mmCIF file of C-alpha atoms in Angstrom:
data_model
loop_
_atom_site.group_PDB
_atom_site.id
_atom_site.type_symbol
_atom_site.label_atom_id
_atom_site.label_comp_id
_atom_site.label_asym_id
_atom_site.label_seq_id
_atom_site.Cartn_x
_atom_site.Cartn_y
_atom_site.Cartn_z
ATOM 1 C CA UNK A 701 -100.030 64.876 245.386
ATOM 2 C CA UNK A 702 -102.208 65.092 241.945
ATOM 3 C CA UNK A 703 -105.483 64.351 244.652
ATOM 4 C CA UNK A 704 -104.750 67.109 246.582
ATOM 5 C CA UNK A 705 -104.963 69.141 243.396
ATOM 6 C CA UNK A 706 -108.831 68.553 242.405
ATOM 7 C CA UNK A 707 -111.169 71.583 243.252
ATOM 8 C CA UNK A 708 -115.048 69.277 242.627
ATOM 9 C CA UNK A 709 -116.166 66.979 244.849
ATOM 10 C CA UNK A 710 -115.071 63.619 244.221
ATOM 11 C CA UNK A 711 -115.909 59.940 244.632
ATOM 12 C CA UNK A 712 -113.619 57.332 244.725
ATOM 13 C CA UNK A 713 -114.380 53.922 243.098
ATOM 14 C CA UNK A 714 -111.637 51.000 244.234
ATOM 15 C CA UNK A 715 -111.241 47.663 243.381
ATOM 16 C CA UNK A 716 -110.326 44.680 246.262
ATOM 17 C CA UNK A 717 -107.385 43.570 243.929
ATOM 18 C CA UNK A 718 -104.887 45.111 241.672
ATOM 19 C CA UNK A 719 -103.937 43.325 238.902
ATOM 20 C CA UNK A 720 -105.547 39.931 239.617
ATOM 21 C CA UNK A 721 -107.603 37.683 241.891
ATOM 22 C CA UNK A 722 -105.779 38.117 245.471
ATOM 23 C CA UNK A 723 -103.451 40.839 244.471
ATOM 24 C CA UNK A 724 -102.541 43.693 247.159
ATOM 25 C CA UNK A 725 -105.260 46.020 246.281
ATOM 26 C CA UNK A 726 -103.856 49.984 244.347
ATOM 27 C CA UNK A 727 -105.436 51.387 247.271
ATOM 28 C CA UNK A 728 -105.369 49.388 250.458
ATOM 29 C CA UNK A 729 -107.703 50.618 253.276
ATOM 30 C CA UNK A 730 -104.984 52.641 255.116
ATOM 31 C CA UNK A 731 -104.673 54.406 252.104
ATOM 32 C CA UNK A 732 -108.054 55.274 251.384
ATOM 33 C CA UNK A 733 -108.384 55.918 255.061
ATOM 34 C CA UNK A 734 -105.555 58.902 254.867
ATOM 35 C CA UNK A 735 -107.139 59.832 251.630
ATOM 36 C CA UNK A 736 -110.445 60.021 253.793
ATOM 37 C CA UNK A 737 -108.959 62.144 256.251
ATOM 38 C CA UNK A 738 -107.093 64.445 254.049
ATOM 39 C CA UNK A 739 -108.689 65.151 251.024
ATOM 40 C CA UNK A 740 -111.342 67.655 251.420
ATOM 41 C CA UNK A 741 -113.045 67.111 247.740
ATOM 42 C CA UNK A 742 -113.098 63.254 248.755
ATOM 43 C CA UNK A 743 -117.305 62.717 249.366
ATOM 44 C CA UNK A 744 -116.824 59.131 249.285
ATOM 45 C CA UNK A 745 -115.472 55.874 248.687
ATOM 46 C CA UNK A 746 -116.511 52.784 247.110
ATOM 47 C CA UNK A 747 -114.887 49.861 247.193
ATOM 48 C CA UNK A 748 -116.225 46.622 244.506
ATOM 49 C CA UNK A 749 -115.707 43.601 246.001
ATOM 50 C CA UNK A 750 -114.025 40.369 244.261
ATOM 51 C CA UNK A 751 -112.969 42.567 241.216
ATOM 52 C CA UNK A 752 -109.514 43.590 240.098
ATOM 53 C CA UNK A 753 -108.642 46.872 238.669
ATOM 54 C CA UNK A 754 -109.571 46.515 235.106
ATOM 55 C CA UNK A 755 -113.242 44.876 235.986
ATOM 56 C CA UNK A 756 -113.735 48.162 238.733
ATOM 57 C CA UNK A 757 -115.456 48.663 235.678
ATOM 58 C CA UNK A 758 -115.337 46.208 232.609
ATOM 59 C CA UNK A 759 -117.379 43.573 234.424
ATOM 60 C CA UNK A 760 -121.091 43.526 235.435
ATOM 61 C CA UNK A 761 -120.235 44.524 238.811
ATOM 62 C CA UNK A 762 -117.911 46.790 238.497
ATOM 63 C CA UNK A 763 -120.318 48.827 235.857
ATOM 64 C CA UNK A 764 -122.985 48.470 238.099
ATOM 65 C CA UNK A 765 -120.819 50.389 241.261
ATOM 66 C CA UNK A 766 -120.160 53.068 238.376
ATOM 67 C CA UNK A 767 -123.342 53.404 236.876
ATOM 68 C CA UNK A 768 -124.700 53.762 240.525
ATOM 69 C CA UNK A 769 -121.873 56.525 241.530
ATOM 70 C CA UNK A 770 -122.364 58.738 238.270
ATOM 71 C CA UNK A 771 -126.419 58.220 239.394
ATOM 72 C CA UNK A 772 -125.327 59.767 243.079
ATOM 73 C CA UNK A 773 -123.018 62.711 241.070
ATOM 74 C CA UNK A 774 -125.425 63.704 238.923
#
């Protein structure tokens, strides 16, 4: 997989819905789980609540989460 190929540490941002308001989420919480459990560059995960994958960071929230993983990063 593409994941397995990144060398930094990483953190994972996710949104509760994919492409809409009670859509199955792009990565559901098994997924992130295995992602969790394999990925040794994977420091954390984030998931927004009651945003879709476009406002994980166009909306107010979503920025927010961003703004306040980029903060952790750096």
């Amino acid at each position: 997989s593409s994941w397995e190929q990144i060398a930094m540490p990483t953190r994972l941002l996710t949104a509760q819905w994919s492409t809409g308001r009670d859509t199955p989420p792009a990565y559901p919480p098994e997924a992130v789980e295995r992602f969790q459990k394999e990925l040794k560059t994977l420091a954390m995960v984030k998931t927004v609540p009651g945003v879709d994958h476009a406002a994980s960071i166009m909306s107010p929230v979503g920025a927010r989460a961003t703004a306040e993983l980029l903060s952790e990063a750096l």
